[in-house]
Coordinates of C-alpha atoms and ligand atoms in Angstrom, one line a residue:
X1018 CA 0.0 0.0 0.0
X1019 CA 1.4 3.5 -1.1
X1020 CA 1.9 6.1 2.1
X1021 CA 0.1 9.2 0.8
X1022 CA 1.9 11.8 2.9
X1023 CA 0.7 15.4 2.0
X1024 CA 2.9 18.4 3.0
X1025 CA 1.5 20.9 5.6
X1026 CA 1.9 24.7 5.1
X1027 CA 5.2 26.3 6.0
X1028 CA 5.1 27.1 9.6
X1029 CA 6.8 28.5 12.9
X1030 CA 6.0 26.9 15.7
X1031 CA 7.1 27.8 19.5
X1032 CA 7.4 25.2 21.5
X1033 CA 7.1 26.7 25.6
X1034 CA 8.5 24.5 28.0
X1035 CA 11.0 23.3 24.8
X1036 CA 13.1 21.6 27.7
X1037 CA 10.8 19.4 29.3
X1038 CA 9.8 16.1 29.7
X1039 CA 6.8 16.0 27.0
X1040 CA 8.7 18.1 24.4
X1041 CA 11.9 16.0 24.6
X1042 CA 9.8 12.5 24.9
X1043 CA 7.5 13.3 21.9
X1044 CA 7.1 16.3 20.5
X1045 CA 10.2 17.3 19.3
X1046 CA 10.9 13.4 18.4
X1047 CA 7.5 13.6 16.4
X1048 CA 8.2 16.6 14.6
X1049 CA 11.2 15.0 13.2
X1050 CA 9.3 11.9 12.3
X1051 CA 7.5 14.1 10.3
X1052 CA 10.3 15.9 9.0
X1053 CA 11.8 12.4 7.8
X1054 CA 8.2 11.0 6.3
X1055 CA 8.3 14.8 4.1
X1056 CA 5.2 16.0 5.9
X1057 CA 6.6 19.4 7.3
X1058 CA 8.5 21.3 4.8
X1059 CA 12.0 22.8 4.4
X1060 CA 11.1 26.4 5.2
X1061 CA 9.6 25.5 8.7
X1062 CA 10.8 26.3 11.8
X1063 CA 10.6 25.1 14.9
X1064 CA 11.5 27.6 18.0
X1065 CA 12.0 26.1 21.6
X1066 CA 11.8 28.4 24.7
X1067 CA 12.2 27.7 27.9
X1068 CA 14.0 29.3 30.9
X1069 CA 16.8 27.8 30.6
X1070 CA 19.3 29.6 29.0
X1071 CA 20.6 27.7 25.9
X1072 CA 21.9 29.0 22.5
X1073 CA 20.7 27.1 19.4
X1074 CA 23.2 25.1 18.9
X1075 CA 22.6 24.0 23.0
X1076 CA 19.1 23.1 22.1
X1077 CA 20.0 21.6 19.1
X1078 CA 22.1 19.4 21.1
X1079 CA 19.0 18.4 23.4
X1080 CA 17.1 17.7 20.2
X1081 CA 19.3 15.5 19.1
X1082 CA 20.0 13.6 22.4
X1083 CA 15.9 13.7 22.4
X1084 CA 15.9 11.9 19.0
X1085 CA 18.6 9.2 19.5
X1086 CA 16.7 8.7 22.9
X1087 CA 12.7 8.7 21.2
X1088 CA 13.0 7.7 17.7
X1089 CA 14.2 3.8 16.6
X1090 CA 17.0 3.4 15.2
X1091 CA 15.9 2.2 11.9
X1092 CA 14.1 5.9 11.8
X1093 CA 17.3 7.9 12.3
X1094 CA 18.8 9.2 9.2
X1095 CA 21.7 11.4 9.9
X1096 CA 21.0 13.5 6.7
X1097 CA 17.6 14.3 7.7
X1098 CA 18.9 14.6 11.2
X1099 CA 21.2 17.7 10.2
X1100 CA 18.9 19.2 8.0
X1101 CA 15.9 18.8 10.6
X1102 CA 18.2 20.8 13.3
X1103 CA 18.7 23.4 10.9
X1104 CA 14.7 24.2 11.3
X1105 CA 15.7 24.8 14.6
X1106 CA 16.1 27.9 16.9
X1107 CA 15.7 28.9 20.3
X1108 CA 14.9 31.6 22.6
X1109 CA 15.2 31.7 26.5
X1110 CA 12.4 33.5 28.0
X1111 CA 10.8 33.5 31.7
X1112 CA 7.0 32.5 30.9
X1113 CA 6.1 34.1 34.7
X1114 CA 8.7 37.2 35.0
X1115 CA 10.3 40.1 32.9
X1116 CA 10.6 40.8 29.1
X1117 CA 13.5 39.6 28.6
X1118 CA 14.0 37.1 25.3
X1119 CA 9.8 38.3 23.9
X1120 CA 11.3 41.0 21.9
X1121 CA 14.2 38.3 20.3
X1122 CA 11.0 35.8 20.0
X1123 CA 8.9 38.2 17.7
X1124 CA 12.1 39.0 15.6
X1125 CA 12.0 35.0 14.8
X1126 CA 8.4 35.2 13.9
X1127 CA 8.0 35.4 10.1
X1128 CA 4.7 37.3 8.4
X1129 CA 2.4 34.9 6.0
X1130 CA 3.2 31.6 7.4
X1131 CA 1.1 29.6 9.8
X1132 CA 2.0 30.6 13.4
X1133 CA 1.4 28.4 16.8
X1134 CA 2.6 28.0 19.7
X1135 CA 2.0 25.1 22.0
X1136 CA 2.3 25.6 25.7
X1137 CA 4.1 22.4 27.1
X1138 CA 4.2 24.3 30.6
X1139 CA 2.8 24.1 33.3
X1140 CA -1.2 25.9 33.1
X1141 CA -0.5 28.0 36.0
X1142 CA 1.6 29.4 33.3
X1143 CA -1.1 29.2 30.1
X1144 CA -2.6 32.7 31.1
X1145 CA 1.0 34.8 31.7
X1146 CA 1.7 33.3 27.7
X1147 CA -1.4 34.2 26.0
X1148 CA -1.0 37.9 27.6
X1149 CA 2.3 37.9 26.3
X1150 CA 1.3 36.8 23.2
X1151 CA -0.8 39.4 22.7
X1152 CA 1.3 42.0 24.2
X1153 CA 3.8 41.7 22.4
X1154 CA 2.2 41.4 19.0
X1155 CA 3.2 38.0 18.4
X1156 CA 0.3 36.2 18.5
X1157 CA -2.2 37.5 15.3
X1158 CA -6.1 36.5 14.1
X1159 CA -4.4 33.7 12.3
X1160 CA -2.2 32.2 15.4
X1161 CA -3.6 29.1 17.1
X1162 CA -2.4 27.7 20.4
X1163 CA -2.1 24.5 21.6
X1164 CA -2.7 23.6 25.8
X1165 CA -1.8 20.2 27.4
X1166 CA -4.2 18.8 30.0
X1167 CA -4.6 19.0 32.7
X1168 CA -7.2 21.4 32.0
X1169 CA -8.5 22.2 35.2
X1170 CA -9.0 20.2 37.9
X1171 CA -12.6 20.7 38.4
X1172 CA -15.2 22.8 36.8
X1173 CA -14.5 26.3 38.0
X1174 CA -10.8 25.9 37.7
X1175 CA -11.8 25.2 34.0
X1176 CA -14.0 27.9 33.4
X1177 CA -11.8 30.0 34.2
X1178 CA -8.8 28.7 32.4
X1179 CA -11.6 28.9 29.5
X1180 CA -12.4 32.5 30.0
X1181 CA -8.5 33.0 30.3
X1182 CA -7.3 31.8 27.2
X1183 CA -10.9 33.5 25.6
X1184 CA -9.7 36.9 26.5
X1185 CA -6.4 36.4 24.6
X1186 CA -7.7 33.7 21.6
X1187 CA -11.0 32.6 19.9
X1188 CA -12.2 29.4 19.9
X1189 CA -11.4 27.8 16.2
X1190 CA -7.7 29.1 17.3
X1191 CA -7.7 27.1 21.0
X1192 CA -6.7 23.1 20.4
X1193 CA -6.8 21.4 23.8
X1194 CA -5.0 18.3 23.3
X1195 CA -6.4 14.8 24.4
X1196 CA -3.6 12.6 22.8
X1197 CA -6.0 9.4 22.9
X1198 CA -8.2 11.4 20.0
X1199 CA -4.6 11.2 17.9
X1200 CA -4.6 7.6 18.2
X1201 CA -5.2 5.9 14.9
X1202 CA -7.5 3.1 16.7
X1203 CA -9.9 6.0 18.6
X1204 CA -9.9 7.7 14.4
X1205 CA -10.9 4.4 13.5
X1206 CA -13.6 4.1 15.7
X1207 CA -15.4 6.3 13.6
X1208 CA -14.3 5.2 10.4
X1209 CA -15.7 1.6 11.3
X1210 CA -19.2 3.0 12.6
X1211 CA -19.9 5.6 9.7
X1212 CA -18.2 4.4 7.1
X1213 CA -19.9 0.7 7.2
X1214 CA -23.4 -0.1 7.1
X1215 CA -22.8 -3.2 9.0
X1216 CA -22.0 -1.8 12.0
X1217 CA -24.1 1.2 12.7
X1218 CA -28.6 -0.7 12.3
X1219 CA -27.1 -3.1 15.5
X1220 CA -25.1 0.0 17.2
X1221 CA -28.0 0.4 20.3
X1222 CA -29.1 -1.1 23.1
X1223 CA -31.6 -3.0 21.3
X1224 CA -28.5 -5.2 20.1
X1225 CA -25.7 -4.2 22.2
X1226 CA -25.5 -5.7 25.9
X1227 CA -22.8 -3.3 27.6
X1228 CA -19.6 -2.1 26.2
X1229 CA -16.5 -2.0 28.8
X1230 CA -13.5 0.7 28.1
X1231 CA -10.2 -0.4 29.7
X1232 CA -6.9 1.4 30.2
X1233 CA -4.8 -0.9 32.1
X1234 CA -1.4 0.5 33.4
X1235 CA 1.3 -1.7 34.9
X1236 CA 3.6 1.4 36.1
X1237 CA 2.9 3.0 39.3
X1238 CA 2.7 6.8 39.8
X1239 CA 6.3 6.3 38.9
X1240 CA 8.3 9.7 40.8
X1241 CA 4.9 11.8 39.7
X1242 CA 3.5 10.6 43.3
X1243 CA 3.1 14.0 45.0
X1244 CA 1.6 15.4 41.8
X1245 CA -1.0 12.4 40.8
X1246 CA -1.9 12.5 44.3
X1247 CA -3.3 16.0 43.8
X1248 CA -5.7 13.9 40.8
X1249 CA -6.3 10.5 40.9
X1250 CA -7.4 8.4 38.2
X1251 CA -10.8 9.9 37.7
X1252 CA -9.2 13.3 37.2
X1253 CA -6.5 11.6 35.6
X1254 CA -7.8 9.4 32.9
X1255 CA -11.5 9.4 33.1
X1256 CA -12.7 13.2 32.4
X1257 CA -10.8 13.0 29.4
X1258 CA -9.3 10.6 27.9
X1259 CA -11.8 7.9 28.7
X1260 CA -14.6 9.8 28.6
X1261 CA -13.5 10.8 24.6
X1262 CA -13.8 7.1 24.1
X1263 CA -17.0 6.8 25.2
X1264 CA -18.3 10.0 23.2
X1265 CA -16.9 8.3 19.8
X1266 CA -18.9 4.8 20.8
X1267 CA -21.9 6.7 21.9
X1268 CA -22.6 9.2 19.7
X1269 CA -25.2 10.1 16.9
X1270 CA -23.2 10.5 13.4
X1271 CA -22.6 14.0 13.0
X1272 CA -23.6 15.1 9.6
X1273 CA -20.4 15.6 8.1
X1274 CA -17.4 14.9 9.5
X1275 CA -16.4 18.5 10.1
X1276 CA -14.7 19.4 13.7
X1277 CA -17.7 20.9 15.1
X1278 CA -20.4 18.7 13.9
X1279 CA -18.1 15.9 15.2
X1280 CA -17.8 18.1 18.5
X1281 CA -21.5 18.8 18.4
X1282 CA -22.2 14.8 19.1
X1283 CA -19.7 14.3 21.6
X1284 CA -21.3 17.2 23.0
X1285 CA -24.6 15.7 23.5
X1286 CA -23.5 12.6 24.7
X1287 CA -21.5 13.9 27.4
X1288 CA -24.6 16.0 28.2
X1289 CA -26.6 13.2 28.2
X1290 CA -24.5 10.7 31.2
X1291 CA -26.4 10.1 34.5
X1292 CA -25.3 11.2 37.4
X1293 CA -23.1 8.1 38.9
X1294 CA -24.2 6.2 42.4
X1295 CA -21.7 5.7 44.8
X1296 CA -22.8 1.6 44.8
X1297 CA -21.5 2.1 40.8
X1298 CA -18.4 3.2 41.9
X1299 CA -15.2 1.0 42.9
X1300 CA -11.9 2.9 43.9
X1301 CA -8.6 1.4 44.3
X1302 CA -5.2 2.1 45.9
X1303 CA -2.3 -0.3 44.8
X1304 CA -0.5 -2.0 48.1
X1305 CA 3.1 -2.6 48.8
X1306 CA 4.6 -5.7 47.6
X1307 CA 7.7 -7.8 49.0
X1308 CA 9.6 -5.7 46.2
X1309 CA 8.0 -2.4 45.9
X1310 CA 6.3 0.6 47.4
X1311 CA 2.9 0.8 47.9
X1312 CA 0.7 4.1 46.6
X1313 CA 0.6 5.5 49.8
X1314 CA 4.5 5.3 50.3
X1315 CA 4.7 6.8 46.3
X1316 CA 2.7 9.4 47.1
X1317 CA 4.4 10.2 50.2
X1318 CA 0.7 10.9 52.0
X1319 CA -0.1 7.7 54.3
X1320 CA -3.5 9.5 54.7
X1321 CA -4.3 9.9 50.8
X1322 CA -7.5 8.8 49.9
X1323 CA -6.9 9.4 46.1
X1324 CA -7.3 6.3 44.0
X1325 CA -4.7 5.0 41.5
X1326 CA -7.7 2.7 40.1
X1327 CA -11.3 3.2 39.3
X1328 CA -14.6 1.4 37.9
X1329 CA -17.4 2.7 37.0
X1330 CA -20.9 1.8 35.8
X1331 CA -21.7 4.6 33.3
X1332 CA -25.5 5.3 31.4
X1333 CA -26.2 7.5 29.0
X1334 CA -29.7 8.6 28.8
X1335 CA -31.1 8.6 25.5
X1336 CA -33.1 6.7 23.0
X1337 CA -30.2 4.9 21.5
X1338 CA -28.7 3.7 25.0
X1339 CA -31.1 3.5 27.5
X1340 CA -30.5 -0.2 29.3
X1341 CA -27.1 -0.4 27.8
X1342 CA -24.7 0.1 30.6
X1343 CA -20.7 1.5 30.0
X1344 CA -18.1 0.1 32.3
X1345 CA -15.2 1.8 32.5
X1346 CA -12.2 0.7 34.7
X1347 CA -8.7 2.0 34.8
X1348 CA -5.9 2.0 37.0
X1349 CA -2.2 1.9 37.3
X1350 CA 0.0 -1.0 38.3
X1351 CA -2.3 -3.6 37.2
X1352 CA -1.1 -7.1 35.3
X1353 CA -0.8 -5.9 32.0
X1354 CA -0.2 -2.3 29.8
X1355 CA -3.3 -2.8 27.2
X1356 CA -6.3 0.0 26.2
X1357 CA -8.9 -1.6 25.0
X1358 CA -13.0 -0.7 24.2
X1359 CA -14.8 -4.3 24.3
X1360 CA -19.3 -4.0 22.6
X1361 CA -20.7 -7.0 23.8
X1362 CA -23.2 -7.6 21.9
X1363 CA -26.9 -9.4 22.8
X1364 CA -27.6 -13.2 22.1
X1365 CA -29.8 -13.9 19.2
X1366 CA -33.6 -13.8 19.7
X1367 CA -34.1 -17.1 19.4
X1368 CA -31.6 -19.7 19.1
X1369 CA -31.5 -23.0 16.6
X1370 CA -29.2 -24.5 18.2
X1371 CA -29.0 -27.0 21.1
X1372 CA -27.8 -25.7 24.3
X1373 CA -25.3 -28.4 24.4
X1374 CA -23.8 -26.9 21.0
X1375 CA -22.6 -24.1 23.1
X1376 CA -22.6 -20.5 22.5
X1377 CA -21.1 -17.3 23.3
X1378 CA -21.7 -13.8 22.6
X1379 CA -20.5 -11.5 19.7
X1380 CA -17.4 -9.1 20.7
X1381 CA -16.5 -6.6 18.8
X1382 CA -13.0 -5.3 20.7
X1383 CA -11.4 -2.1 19.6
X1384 CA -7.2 -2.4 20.5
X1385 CA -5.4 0.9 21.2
X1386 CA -2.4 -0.6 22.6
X1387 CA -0.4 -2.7 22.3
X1388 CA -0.8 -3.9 18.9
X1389 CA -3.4 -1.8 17.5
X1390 CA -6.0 -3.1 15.5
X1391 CA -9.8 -4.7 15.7
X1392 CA -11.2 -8.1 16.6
X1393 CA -14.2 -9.3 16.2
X1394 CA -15.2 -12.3 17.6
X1395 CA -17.8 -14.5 15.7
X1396 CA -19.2 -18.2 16.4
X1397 CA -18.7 -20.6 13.7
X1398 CA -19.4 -24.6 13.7
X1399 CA -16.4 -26.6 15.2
X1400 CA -14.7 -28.3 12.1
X1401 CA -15.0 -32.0 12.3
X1402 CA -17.7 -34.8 12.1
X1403 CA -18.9 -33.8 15.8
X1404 CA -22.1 -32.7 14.9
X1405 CA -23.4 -29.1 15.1
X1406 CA -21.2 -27.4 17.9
X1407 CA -20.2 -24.2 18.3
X1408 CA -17.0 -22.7 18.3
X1409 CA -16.0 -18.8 19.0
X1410 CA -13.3 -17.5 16.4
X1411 CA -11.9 -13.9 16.0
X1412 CA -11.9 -12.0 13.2
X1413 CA -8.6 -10.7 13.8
X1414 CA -7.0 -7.6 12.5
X1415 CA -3.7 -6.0 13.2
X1416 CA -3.5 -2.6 11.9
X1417 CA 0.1 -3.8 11.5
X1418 CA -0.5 -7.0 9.2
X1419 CA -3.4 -5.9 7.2
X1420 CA -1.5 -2.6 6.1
X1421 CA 1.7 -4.4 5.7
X1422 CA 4.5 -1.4 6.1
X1423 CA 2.3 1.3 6.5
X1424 CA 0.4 -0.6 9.3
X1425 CA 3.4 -1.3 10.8
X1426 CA 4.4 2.5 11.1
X1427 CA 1.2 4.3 12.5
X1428 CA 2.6 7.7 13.7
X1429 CA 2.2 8.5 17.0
X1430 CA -1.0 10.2 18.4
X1431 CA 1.3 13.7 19.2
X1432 CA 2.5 13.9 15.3
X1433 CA -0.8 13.8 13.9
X1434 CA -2.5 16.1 16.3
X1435 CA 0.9 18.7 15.9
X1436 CA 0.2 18.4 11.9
X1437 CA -3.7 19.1 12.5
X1438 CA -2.7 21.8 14.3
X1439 CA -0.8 22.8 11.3
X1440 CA -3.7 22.1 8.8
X1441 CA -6.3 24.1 11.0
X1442 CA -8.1 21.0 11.8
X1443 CA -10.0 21.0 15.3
X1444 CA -11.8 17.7 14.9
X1445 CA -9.4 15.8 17.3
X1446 CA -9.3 18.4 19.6
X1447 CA -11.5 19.4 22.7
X1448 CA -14.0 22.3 22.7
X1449 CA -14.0 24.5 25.3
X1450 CA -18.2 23.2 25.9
X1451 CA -17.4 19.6 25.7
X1452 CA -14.4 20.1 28.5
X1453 CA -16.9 22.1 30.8
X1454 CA -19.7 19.5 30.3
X1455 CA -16.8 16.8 31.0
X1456 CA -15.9 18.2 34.4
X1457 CA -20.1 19.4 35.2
X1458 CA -20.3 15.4 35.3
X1459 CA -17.3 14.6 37.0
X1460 CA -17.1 17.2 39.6
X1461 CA -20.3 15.9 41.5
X1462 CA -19.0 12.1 41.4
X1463 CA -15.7 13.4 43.4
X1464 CA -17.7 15.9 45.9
X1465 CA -20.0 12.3 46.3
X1466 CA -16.9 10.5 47.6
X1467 CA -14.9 13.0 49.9
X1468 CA -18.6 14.0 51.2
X1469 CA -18.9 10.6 52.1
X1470 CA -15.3 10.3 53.4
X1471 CA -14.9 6.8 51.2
X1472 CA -11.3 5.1 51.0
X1473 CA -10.1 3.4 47.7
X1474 CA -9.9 -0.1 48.4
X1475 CA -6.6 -1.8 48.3
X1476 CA -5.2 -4.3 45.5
X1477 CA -2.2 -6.3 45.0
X1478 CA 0.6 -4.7 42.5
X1479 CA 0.2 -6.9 38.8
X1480 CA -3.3 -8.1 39.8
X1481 CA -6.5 -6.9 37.9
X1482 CA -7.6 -4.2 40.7
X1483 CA -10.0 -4.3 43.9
X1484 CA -12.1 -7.7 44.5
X1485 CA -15.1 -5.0 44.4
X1486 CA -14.5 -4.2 41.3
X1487 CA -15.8 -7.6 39.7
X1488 CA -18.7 -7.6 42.0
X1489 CA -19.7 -4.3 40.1
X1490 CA -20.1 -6.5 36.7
X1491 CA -20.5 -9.7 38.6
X1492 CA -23.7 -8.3 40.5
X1493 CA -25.2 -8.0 36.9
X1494 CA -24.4 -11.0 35.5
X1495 CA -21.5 -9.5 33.7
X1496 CA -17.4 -10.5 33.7
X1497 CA -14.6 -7.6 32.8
X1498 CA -13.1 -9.5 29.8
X1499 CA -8.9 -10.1 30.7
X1500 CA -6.8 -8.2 29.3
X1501 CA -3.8 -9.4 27.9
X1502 CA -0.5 -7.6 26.8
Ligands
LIG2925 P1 8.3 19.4 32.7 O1 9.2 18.3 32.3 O2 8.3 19.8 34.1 O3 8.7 20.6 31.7 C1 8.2 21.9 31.9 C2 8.8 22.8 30.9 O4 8.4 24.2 31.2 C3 10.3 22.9 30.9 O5 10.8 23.0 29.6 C4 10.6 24.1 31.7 O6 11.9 24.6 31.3 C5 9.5 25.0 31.3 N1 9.2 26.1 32.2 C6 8.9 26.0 33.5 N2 8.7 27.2 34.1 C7 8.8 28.1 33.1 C8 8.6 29.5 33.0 N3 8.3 30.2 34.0 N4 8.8 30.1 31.8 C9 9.1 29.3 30.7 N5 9.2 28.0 30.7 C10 9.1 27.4 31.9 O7 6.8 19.1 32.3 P2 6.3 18.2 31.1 O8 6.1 16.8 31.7 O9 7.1 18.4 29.9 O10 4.8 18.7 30.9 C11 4.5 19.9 30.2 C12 3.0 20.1 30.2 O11 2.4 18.9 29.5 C13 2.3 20.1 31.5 O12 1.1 20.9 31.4 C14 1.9 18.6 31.7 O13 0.7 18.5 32.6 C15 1.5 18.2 30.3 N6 1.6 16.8 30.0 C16 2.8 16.2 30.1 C17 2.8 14.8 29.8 C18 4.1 14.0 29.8 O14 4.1 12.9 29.4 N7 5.2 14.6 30.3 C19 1.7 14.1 29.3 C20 0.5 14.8 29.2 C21 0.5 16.2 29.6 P3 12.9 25.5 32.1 O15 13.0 24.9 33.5 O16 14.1 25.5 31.3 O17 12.2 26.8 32.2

């Protein structure tokens, strides 16, 4: 299969916080990927800044450690790396204090090319860069901005975060990343619903039993553990990143796919979740082993009462899900690293067959990692003279094996969403709405458990989470499926 890359527009982009973990581990690494696969052009440039004072050869030097570090080694072409670096400059400025370096920054700025800026800071600092944006002149009518999550850590703190970045920025130029929307699997999602009609007559509760959304992790808070304790998995994983997945499953199909009719649906469905009872709710805190801390040691708070897992029983009330519930479980330090959304389907009205034949429900199981890809689990007749007995086979597909090379070399979510950004295309990001109406449901479902003074359950490191949290399917007749690596 031929790769049909397509050149973005020349750009400058400013990367803020050019020095720090996410910039070194994947942006920067991911704009060279797309440097190397001819997607950014020549006459771009890339422009760290950062407090720390480096020259641009020093940063190039930290690119290039960052690329020998984050990009295989198959990947790394030391032509492309030379000419990537030369795409390269930087400028040392103190996002919180003085002027000193936005003067040098707007003299790097070039007129009639796409400008952005992504703010891989801190968002206490988000508000200081957008005034200095616009104080400076830097940022014009054209300029779009691009803020990491967190993004807020409850509704208020969102709003105003919102209302922050409004003053300085419209709307259609705000892209709030969620990288699982830059996943090829999550794009797929709706590629497989709207773009089949095989799918979409059974997608409903009339045919569709429950669906479960996993994101297993089996690293703890890993040195973070002051800082996650301030979150939590709900804040963490669910308001956002989880909560995206269900919008894609659940929604209506948006009339085109255009960024805000997508947006619109998500919209709605988010709008449309039911408050969450604390019986549908099973927190978890991972325990010490013989070998390794447990949460409360990593989060050096014996007295935290923030979870590192959660389940949940989720229901969206409308016509097209009413009766189907949405379990959703995630947590860190569990027995395997896998994402996965699982639609069990019903059983057939009426069945031909013998019980004795045996028979299983329909899965259709969406991969994000590892090995993405789909699998759709069918029953078929057991080969063999045994009579009529039923066997369950997947329908298997590896993004990697059924696209042969170009399969095997899905970008990562952070180099499609940068060149989106580029191509002035919101769809995969979050609207400022859908983020509010994320955190309207959430905020109620924390206030429920610190009203109630509830502690997260303990679990054993590598197991599959709390005991309670397979009496939450087990009370309805359901399993969690195992996930596997
Ligand atoms: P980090 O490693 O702590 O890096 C922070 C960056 O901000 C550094 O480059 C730092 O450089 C710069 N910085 C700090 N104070 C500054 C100031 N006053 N003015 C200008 N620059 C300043 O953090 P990170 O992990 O890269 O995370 C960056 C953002 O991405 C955060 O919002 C985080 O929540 C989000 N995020 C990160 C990840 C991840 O995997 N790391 C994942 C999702 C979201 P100097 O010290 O040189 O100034």
């Amino acid at each position: 299969m031929v790769s049909r890359v397509i050149p973005v527009e020349v750009f400058d982009l400013v990367i803020f916080g050019a020095t720090g973990d996410l910039a070194r581990r994947k942006i920067l690494p991911g704009l060279y990927r797309r440097y190397l696969a001819g997607q950014v052009p020549a006459e771009c440039r890339i422009i760290g800044a950062a407090r720390t004072d480096l020259d641009a050869d020093g940063f190039r030097a930290l690119v290039t450690a960052a690329i020998d570090e984050f990009v295989p080694a198959d990947r790394r072409d030391p032509k492309v790396i030379a000419d990537f670096l030369q795409r390269l400059d930087y400028v040392s400025i103190d996002a919180a204090r003085g002027e000193a370096g936005w003067t040098t920054l707007k003299g790097l700025m070039r007129k009639g090319v796409v400008r952005a800026f992504y703010f891989s800071v801190a968002p206490a600092l988000f508000g200081e860069l957008a005034e200095k944006l616009h104080s400076h002149g830097i940022a014009n009518a054209h300029s779009r901005i691009v803020v990491e999550k967190p993004f807020g850590r409850d509704l208020a703190t969102a709003k105003a975060l919102n209302a922050t970045l409004a003053s300085h920025f419209s709307e259609n130029q705000i892209y709030r990343i969620d990288h699982y929307l830059g996943k090829e699997t999550v794009q797929n999602l709706m590629a497989v619903r709207f773009a089949n009609i095989l799918f979409e007559p059974l997608w409903n509760t009339q045919y569709i039993d429950h669906v479960q959304i996993t994101v297993s992790e089996t690293v703890g808070v890993e040195g973070r553990g002051s800082y996650y304790d301030k979150s939590g998995a709900m804040r963490d994983m669910v308001q956002n990143h989880m909560m995206q997945l269900l919008c894609l499953i659940a929604m209506e199909p948006p009339y085109h796919f255009d960024p805000n009719a997508v947006r619109d649906e998500k919209l709605k469905v988010i709008r449309a979740l039911q408050p969450v009872p604390p019986e549908d709710i099973v927190r978890g805190q991972y325990l010490a082993s013989k070998t390794a801390p447990g949460y409360l040691e990593d989060a050096e708070n014996p007295e935290s009462r923030t979870e590192s897992y959660i389940a949940l029983k989720v229901h969206v009330a409308n016509w097209r899900w009413k009766g189907t519930p949405f379990y959703l479980r995630t947590g860190k330090k569990l027995r395997a690293r896998a994402s996965e959304i699982a639609i069990t389907f019903k059983e057939p009205p009426h069945s031909i067959f013998d019980d004795a034949a045996g028979w299983r429900e329909n899965v259709l199981v969406i991969r994000l990692q590892p090995n993405e890809g789909m699998n759709l689990k069918v029953m078929i007749k057991e080969p063999g003279p045994g009579g009529m007995r039923l066997v369950q086979v997947p329908l298997d597909m590896s993004f990697a094996e059924a696209l042969g090379e170009e399969g095997a070399d899905i970008p990562d979510a952070y180099e499609r969403l940068i060149m989106d950004v580029i191509r002035g295309n919101q769809t995969l990001f979050m609207r400022g709405d859908e983020l509010e109406a994320a955190w309207a449901w959430t905020d109620p479902i924390i206030e429920g458990w610190e009203a109630r003074g509830d502690r997260p359950k303990g679990y054993d490191a590598g197991s599959s989470g709390p005991e309670d949290a397979l009496m939450l399917m087990h009370r309805d007749g359901r399993r969690w499926r195992e996930v596997r690596e």
